[in-house]
PDB file of C-alpha atoms in Angstrom:
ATOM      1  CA  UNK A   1     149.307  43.311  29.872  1.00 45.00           C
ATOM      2  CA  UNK A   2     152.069  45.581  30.065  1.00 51.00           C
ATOM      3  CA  UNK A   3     153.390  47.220  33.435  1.00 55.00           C
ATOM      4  CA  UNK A   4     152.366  50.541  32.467  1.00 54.00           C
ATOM      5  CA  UNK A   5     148.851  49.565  32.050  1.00 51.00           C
ATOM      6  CA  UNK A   6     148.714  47.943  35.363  1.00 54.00           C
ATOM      7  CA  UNK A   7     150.003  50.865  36.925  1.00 55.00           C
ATOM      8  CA  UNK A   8     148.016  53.478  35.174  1.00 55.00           C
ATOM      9  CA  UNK A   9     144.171  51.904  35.007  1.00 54.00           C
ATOM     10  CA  UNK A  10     143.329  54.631  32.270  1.00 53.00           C
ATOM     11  CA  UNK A  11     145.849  53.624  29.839  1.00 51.00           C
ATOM     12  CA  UNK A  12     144.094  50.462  29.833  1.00 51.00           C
ATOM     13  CA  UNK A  13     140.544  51.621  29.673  1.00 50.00           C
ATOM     14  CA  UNK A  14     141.665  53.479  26.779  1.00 48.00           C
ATOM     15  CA  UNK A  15     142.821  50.102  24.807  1.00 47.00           C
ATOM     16  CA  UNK A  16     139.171  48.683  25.953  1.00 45.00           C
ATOM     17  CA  UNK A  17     137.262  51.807  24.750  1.00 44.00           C
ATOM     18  CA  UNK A  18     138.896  51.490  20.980  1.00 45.00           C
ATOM     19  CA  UNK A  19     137.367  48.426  20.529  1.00 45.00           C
ATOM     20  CA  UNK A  20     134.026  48.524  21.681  1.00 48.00           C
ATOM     21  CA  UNK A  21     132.823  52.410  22.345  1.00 50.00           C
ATOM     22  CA  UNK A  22     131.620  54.493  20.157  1.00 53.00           C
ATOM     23  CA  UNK A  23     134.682  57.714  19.908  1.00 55.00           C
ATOM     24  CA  UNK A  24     132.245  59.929  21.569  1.00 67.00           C
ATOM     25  CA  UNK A  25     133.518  62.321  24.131  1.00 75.00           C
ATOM     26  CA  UNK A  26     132.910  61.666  27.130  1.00 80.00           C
ATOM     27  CA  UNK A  27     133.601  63.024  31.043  1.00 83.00           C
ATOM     28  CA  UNK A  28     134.700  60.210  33.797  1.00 87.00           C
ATOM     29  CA  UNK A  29     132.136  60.826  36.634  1.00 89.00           C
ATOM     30  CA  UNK A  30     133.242  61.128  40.314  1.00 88.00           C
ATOM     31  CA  UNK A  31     132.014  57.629  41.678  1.00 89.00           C
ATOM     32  CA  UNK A  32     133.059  55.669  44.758  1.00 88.00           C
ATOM     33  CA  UNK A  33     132.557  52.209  45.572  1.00 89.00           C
ATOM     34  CA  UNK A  34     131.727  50.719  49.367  1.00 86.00           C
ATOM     35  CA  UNK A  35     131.692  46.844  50.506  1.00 85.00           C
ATOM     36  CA  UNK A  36     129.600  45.338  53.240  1.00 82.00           C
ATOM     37  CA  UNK A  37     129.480  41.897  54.184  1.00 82.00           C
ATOM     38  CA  UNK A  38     126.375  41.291  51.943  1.00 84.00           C
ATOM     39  CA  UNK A  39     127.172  43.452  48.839  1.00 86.00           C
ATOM     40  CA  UNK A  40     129.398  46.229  47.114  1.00 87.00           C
ATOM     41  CA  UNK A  41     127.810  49.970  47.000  1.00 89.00           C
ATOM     42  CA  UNK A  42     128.653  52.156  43.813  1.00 91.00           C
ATOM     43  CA  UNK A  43     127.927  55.558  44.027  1.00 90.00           C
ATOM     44  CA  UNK A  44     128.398  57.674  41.326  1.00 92.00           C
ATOM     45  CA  UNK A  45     127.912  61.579  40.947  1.00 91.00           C
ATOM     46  CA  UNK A  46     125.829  62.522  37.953  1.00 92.00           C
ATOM     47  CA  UNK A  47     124.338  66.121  37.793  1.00 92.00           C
ATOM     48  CA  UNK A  48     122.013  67.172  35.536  1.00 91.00           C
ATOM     49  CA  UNK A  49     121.069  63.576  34.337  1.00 91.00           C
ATOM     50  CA  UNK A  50     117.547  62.293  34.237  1.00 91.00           C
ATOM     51  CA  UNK A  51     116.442  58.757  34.425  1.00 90.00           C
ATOM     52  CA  UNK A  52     115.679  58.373  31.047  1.00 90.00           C
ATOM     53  CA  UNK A  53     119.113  59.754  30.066  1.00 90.00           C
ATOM     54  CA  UNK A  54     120.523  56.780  31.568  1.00 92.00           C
ATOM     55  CA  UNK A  55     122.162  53.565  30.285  1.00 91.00           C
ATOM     56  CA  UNK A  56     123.379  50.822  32.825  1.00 91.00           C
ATOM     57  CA  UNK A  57     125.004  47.969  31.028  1.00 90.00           C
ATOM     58  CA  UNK A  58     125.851  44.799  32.687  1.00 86.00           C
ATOM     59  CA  UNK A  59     128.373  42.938  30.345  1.00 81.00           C
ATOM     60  CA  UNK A  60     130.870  40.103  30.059  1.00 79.00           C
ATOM     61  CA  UNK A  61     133.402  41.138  33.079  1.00 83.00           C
ATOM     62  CA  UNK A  62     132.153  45.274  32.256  1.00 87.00           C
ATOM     63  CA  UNK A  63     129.779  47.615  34.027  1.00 89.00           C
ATOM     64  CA  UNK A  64     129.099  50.523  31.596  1.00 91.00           C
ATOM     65  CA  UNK A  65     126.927  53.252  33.304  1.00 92.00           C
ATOM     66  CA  UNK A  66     126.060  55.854  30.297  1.00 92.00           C
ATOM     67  CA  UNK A  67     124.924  59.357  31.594  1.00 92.00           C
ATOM     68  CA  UNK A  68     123.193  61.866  28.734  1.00 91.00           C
ATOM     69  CA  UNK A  69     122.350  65.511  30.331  1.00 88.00           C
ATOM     70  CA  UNK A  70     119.643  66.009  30.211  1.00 84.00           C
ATOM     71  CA  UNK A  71     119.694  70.245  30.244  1.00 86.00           C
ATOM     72  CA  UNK A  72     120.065  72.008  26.752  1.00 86.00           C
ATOM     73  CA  UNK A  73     121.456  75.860  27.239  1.00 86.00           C
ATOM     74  CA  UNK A  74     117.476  77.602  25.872  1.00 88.00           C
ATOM     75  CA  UNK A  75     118.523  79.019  22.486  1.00 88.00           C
ATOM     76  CA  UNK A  76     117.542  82.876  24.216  1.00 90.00           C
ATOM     77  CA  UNK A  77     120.103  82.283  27.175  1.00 91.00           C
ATOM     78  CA  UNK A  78     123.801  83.699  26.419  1.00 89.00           C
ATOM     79  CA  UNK A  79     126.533  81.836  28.228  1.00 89.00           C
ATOM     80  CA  UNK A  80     128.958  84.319  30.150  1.00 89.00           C
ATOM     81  CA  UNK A  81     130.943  81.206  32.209  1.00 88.00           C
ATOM     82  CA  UNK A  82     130.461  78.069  31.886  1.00 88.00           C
ATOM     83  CA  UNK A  83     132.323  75.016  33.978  1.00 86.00           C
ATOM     84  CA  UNK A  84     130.304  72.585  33.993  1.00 85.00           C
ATOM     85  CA  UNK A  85     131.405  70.001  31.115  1.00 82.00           C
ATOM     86  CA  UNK A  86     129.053  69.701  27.773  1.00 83.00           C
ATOM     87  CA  UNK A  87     130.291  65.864  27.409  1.00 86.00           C
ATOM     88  CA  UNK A  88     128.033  63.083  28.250  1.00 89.00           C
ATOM     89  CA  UNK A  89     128.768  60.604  31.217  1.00 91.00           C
ATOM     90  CA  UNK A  90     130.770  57.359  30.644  1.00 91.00           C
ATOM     91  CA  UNK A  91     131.836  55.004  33.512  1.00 91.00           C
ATOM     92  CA  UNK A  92     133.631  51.948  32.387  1.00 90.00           C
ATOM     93  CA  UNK A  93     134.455  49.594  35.633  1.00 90.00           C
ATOM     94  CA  UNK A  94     136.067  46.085  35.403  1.00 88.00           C
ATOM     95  CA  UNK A  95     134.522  43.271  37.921  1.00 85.00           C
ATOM     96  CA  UNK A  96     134.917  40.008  38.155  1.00 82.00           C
ATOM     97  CA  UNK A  97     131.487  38.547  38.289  1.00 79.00           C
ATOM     98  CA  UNK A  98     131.218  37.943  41.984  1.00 81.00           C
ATOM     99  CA  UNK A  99     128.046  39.557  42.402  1.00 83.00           C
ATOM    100  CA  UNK A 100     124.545  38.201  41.877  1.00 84.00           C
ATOM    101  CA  UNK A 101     123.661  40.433  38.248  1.00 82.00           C
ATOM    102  CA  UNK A 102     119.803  39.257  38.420  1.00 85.00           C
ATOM    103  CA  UNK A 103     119.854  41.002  41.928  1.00 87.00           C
ATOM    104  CA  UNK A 104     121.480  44.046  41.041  1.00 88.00           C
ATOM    105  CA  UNK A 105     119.554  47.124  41.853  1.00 90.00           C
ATOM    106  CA  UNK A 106     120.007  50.788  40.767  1.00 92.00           C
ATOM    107  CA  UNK A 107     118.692  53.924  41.880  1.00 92.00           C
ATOM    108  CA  UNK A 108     118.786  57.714  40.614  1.00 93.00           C
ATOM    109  CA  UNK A 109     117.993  60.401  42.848  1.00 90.00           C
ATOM    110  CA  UNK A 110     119.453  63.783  42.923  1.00 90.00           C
ATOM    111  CA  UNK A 111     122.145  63.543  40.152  1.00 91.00           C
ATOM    112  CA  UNK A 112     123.427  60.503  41.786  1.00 92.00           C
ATOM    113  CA  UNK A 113     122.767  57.062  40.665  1.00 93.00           C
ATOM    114  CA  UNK A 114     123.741  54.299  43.838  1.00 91.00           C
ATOM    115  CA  UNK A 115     123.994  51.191  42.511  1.00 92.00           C
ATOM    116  CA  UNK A 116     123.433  47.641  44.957  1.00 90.00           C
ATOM    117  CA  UNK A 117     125.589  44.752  43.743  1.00 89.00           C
ATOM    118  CA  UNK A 118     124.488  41.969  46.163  1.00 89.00           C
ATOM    119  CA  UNK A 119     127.289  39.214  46.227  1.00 85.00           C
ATOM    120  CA  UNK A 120     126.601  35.820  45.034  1.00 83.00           C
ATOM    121  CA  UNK A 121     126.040  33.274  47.676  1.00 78.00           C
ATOM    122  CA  UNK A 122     128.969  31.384  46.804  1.00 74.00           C
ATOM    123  CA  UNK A 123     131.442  34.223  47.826  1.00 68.00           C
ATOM    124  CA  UNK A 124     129.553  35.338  51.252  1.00 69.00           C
ATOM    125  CA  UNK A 125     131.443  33.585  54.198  1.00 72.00           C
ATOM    126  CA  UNK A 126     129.907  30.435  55.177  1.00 75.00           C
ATOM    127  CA  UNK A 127     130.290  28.908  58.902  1.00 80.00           C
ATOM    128  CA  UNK A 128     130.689  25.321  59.156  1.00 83.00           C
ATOM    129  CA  UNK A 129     129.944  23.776  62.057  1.00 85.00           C
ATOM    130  CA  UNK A 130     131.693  20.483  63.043  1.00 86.00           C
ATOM    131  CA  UNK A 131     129.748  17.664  63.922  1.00 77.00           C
TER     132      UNK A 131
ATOM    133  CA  UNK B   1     145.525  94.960  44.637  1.00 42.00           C
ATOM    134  CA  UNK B   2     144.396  94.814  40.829  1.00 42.00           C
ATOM    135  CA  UNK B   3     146.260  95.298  37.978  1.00 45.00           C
ATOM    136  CA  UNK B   4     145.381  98.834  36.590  1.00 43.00           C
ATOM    137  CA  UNK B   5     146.491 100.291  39.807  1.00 41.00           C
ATOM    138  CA  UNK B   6     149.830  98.423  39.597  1.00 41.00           C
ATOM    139  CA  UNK B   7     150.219 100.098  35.995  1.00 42.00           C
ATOM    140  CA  UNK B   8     149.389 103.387  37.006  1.00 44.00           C
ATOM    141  CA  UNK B   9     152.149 103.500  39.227  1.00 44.00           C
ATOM    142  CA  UNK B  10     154.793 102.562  36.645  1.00 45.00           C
ATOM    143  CA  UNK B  11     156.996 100.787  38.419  1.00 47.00           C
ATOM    144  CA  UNK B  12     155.103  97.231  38.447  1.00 48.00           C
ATOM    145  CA  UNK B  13     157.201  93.963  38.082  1.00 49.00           C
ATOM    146  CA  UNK B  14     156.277  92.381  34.504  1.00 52.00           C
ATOM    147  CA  UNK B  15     155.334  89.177  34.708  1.00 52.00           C
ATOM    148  CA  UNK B  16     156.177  87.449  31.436  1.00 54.00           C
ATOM    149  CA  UNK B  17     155.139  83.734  30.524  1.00 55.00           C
ATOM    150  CA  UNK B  18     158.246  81.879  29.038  1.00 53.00           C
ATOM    151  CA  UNK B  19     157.414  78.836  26.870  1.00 51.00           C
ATOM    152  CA  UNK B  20     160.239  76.240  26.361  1.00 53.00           C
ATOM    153  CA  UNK B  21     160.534  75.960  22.288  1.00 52.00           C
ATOM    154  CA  UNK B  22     159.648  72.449  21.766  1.00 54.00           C
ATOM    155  CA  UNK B  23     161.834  70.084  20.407  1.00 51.00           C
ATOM    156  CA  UNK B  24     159.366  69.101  17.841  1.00 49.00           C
ATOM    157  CA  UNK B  25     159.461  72.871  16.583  1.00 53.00           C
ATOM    158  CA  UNK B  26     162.994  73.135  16.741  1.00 52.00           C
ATOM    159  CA  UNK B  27     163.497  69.975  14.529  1.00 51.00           C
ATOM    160  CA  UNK B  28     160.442  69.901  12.288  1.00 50.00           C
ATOM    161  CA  UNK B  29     161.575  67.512   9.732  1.00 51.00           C
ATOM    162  CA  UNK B  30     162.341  65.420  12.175  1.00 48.00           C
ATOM    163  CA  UNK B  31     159.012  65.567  13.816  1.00 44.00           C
ATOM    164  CA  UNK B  32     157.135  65.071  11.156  1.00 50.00           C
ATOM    165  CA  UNK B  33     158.788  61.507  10.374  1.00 49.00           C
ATOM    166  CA  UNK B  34     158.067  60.667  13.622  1.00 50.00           C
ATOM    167  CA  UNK B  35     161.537  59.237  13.988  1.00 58.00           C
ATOM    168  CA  UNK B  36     163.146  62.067  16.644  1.00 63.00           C
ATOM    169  CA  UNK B  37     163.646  60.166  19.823  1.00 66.00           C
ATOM    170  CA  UNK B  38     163.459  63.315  21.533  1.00 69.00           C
ATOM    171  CA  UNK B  39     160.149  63.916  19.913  1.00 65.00           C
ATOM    172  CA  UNK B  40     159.117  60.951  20.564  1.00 69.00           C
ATOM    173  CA  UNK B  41     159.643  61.335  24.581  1.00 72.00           C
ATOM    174  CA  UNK B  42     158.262  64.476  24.760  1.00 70.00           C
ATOM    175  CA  UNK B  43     154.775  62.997  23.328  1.00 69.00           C
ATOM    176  CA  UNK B  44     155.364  59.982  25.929  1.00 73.00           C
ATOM    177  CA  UNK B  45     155.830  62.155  28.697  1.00 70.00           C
ATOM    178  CA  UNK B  46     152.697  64.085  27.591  1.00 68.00           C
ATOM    179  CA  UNK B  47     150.247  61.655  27.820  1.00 67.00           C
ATOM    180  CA  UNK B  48     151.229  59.687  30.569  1.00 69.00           C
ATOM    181  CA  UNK B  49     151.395  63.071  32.868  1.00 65.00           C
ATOM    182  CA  UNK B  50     147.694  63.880  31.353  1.00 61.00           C
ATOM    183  CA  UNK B  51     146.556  60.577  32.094  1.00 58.00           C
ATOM    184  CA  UNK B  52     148.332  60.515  36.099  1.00 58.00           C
ATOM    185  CA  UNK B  53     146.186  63.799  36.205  1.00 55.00           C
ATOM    186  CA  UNK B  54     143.267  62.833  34.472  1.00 53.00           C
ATOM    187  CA  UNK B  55     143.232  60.112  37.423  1.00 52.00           C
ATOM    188  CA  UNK B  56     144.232  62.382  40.262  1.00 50.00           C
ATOM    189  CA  UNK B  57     140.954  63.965  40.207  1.00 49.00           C
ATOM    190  CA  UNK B  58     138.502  61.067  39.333  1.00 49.00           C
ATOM    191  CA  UNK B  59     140.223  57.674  41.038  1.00 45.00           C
ATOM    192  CA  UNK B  60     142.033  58.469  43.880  1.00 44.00           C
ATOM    193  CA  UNK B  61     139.145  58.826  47.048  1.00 45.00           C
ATOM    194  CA  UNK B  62     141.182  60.622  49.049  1.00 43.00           C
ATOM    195  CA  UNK B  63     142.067  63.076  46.885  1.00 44.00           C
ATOM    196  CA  UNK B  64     138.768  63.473  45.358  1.00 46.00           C
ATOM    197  CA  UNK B  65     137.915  64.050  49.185  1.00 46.00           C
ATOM    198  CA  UNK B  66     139.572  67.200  49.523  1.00 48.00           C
ATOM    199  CA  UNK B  67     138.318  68.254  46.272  1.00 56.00           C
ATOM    200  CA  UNK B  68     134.133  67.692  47.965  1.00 57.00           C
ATOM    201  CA  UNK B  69     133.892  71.016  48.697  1.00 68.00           C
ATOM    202  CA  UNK B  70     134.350  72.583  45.235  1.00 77.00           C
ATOM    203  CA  UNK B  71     131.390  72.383  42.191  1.00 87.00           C
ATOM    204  CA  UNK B  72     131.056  73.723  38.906  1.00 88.00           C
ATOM    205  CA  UNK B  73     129.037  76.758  38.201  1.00 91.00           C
ATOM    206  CA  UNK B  74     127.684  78.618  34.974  1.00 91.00           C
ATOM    207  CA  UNK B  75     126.656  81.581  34.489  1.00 92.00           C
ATOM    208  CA  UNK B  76     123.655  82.707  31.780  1.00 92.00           C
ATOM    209  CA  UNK B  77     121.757  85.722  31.065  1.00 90.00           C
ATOM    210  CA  UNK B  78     118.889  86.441  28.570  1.00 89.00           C
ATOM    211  CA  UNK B  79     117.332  89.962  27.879  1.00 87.00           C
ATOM    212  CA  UNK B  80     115.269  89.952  31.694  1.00 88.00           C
ATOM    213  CA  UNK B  81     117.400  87.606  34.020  1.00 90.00           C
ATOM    214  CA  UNK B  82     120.823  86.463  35.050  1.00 91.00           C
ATOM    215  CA  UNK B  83     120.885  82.384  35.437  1.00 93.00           C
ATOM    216  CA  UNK B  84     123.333  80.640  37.783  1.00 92.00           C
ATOM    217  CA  UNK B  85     123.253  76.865  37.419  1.00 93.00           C
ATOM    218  CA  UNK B  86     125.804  74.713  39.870  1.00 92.00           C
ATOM    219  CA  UNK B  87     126.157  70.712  39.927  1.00 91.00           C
ATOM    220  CA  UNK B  88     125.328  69.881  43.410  1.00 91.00           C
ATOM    221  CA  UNK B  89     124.182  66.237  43.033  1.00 90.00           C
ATOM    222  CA  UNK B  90     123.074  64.349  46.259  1.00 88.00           C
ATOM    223  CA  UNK B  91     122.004  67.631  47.959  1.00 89.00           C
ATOM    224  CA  UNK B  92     118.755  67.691  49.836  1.00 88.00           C
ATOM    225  CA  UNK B  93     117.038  71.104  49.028  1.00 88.00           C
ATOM    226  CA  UNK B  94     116.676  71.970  52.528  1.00 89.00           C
ATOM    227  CA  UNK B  95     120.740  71.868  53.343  1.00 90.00           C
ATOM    228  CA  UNK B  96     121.217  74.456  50.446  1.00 91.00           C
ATOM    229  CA  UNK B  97     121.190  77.783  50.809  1.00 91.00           C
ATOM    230  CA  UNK B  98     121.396  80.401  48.383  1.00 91.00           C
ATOM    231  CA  UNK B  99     122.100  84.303  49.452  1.00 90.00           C
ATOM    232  CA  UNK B 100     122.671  87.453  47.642  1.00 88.00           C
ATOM    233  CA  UNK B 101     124.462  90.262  49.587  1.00 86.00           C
ATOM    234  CA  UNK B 102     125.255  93.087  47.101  1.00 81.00           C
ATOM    235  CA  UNK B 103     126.754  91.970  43.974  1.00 83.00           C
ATOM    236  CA  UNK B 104     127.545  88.907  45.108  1.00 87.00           C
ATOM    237  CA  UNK B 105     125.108  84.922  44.757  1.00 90.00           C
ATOM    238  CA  UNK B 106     126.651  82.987  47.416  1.00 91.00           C
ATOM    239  CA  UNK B 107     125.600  79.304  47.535  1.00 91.00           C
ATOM    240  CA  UNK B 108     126.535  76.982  50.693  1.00 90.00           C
ATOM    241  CA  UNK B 109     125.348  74.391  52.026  1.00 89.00           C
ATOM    242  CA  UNK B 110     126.409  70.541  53.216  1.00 88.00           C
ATOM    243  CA  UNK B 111     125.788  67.404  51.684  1.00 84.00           C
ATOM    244  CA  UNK B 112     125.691  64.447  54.051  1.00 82.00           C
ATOM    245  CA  UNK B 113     126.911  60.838  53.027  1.00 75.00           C
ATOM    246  CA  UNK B 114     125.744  58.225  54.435  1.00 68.00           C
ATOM    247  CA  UNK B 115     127.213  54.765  55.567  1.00 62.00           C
ATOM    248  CA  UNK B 116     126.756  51.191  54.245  1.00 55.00           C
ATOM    249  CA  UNK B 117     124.321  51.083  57.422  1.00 60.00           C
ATOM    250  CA  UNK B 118     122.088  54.043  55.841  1.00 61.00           C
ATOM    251  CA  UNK B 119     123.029  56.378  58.824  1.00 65.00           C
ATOM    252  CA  UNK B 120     124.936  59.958  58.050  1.00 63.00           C
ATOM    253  CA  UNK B 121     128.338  59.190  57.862  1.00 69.00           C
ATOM    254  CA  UNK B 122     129.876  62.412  57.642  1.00 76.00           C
ATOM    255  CA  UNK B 123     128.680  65.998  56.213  1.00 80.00           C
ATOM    256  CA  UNK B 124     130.836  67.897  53.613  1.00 82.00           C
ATOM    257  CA  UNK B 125     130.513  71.698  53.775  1.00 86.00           C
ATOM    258  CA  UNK B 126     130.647  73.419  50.371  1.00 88.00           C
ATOM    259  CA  UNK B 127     130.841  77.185  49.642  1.00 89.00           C
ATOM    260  CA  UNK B 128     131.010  79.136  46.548  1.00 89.00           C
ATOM    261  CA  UNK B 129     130.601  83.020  45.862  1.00 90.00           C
ATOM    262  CA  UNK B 130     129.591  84.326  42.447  1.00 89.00           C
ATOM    263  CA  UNK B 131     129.488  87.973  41.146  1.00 89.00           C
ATOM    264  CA  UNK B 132     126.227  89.066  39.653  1.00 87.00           C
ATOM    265  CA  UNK B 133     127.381  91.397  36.802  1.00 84.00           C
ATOM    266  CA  UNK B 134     124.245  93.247  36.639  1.00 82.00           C
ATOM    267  CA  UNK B 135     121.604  94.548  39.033  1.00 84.00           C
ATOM    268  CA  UNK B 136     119.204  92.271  40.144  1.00 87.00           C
ATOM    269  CA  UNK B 137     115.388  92.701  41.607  1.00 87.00           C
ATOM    270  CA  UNK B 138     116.832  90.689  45.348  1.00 83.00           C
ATOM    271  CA  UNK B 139     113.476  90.145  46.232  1.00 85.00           C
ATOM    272  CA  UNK B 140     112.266  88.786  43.152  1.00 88.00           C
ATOM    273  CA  UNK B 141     115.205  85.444  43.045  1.00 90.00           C
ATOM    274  CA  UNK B 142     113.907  81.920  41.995  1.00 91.00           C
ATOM    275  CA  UNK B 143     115.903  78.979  42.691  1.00 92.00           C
ATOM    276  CA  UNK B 144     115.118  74.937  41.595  1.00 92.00           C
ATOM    277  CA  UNK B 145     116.581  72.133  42.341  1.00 93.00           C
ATOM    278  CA  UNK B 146     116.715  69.177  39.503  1.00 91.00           C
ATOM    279  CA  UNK B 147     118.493  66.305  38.912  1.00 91.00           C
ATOM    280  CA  UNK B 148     121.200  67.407  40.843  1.00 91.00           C
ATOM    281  CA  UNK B 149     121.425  70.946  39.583  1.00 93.00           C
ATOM    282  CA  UNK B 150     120.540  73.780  41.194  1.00 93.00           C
ATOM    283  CA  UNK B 151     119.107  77.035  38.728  1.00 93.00           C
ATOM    284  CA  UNK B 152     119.257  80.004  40.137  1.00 93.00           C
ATOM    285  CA  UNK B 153     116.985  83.018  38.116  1.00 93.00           C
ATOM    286  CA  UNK B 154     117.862  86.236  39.249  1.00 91.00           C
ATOM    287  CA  UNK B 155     115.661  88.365  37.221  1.00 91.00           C
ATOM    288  CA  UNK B 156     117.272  92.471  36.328  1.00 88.00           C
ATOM    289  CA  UNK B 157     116.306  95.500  37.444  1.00 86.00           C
ATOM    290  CA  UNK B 158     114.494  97.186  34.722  1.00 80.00           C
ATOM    291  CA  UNK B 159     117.587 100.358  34.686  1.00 75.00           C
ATOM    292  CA  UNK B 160     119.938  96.927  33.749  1.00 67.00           C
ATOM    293  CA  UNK B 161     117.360  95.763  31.042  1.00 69.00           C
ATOM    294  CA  UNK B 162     118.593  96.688  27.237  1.00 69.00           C
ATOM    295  CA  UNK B 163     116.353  99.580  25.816  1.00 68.00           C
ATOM    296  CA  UNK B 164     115.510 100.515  22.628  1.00 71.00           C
ATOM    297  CA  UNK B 165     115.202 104.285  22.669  1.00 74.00           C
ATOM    298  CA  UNK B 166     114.198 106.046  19.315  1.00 77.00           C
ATOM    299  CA  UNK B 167     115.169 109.523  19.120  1.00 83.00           C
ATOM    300  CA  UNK B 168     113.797 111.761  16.537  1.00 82.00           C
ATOM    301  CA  UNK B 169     116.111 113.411  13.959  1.00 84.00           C
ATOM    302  CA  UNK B 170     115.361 116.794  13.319  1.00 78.00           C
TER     303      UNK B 170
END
């Protein structure tokens, strides 16, 4: 892997997406991610997506969360200004398999979809005590 | 200050946009084999400035943080109302507020975030004023909330409303 790809995570998404995404544009969502002792929080912002609209892929080292909006303009509407992007959602995150996937939990409310990765038990600090 | 009135007066400062020619139009042959080195770098440069912007705005938390405040916003119209439609995901309905003072759809409001613990963290104020560009019936506004998008339906007064007038020919 080359430095600028290390430095600049996009360039490297971009090698990843030629291979196995479809060339369909897409908009990154805002997301953040949060850590506790017992599991990672990923939060990302998805307006005008509906639960059915949404993909959540758990693959080899690759979480793929797939947002499709649900809103159509109504043929009768005319658009004066428009901002908000026509593109579906794609969120492509690297990971490294420390979390348990078979407890992974995922909820949409609002336009944002919070996602629960619970660590695996092997990771989670483990006290010893001494006999 | 707008523009017109800066006109009428004549003696306005003109603002001109310069564009740098491009080195790939000032050496097309070369461009199109691909084999300028100036070319080459220009393209370079290019796409790794898009892509350290591209990032800006959708990796880096703390810059995303003092973008929190701002949301996107459309604006519609059919034949008997105006629609306003702005991505507020992660609102709850009752910390949104939507006002119309004259010409203008204001919509404010705060959207908490809460902890790994499930408490409110923090609450972000947001704030965004749109003009109406036609009369609207104020009493008569609809707004809903869904999926993280709030649609507001501001329906026109019927003196805004298109009419079909026939007038006689004599």
């Amino acid at each position: 892997m080359s430095l600028i790809s290390t430095l600049l995570p996009s360039t490297r998404r971009n090698e990843a997406a030629t291979d196995t995404a479809p060339l369909t544009p897409a908009a990154s969502p805002r997301y953040e991610i949060k850590e506790n002792p017992d599991a990672f929080g990923l939060e990302v912002w998805l307006p005008g997506v509906a639960k059915d609209g949404l993909e959540l892929t758990l693959h080899e080292g690759e979480l793929t969360i797939v947002g499709r909006r649900a809103w159509k303009k109504p043929e009768t509407w005319t658009q004066l200004y428009r901002e908000t992007p026509l593109a579906d959602f794609r969120l492509t995150l690297a990971h490294d398999n420390t979390f348990d996937a078979a407890k992974v939990h995922a909820e949409l409310r609002d336009g944002v979809l919070r996602v629960t990765l619970p660590k695996a038990e092997a990771l989670k600090p483990r006290k010893i005590t001494v006999a | 200050m707008k523009p017109e009135t800066q006109n009428q007066k004549g003696n306005a400062m003109k603002i001109v946009r310069y564009h740098q020619p491009a080195a790939a139009a000032l050496a097309p042959l070369y461009g199109l084999a691909g084999r300028n080195p100036v070319v080459a770098f220009e393209r370079e440069f290019d796409r790794l400035f898009s892509n350290a912007i591209g990032e800006m705005f959708t990796l880096a938390p703390e810059l995303a943080a003092n973008n929190a405040g701002r949301f996107a916003v459309d604006l519609f119209e059919d034949k008997d109302n105006t629609y306003v439609r702005a991505e507020l995901p992660g609102v709850d309905r009752k910390d949104i507020n939507v006002e119309v003072v004259d010409d203008y759809l204001t919509i404010s409001g705060a959207r908490k975030t809460f902890g790994t613990d499930g408490k409110t963290s923090e609450a972000v104020e947001f704030s965004r004023s749109i003009t109406i560009p036609e009369a609207v019936q104020a009493d008569k506004i609809a707004a809903a909330y869904e999926n993280g998008v709030l649609t507001v339906t501001l329906p026109k007064r019927e003196e805004a409303k298109p009419r079909k007038v026939s007038v006689e020919v004599k």
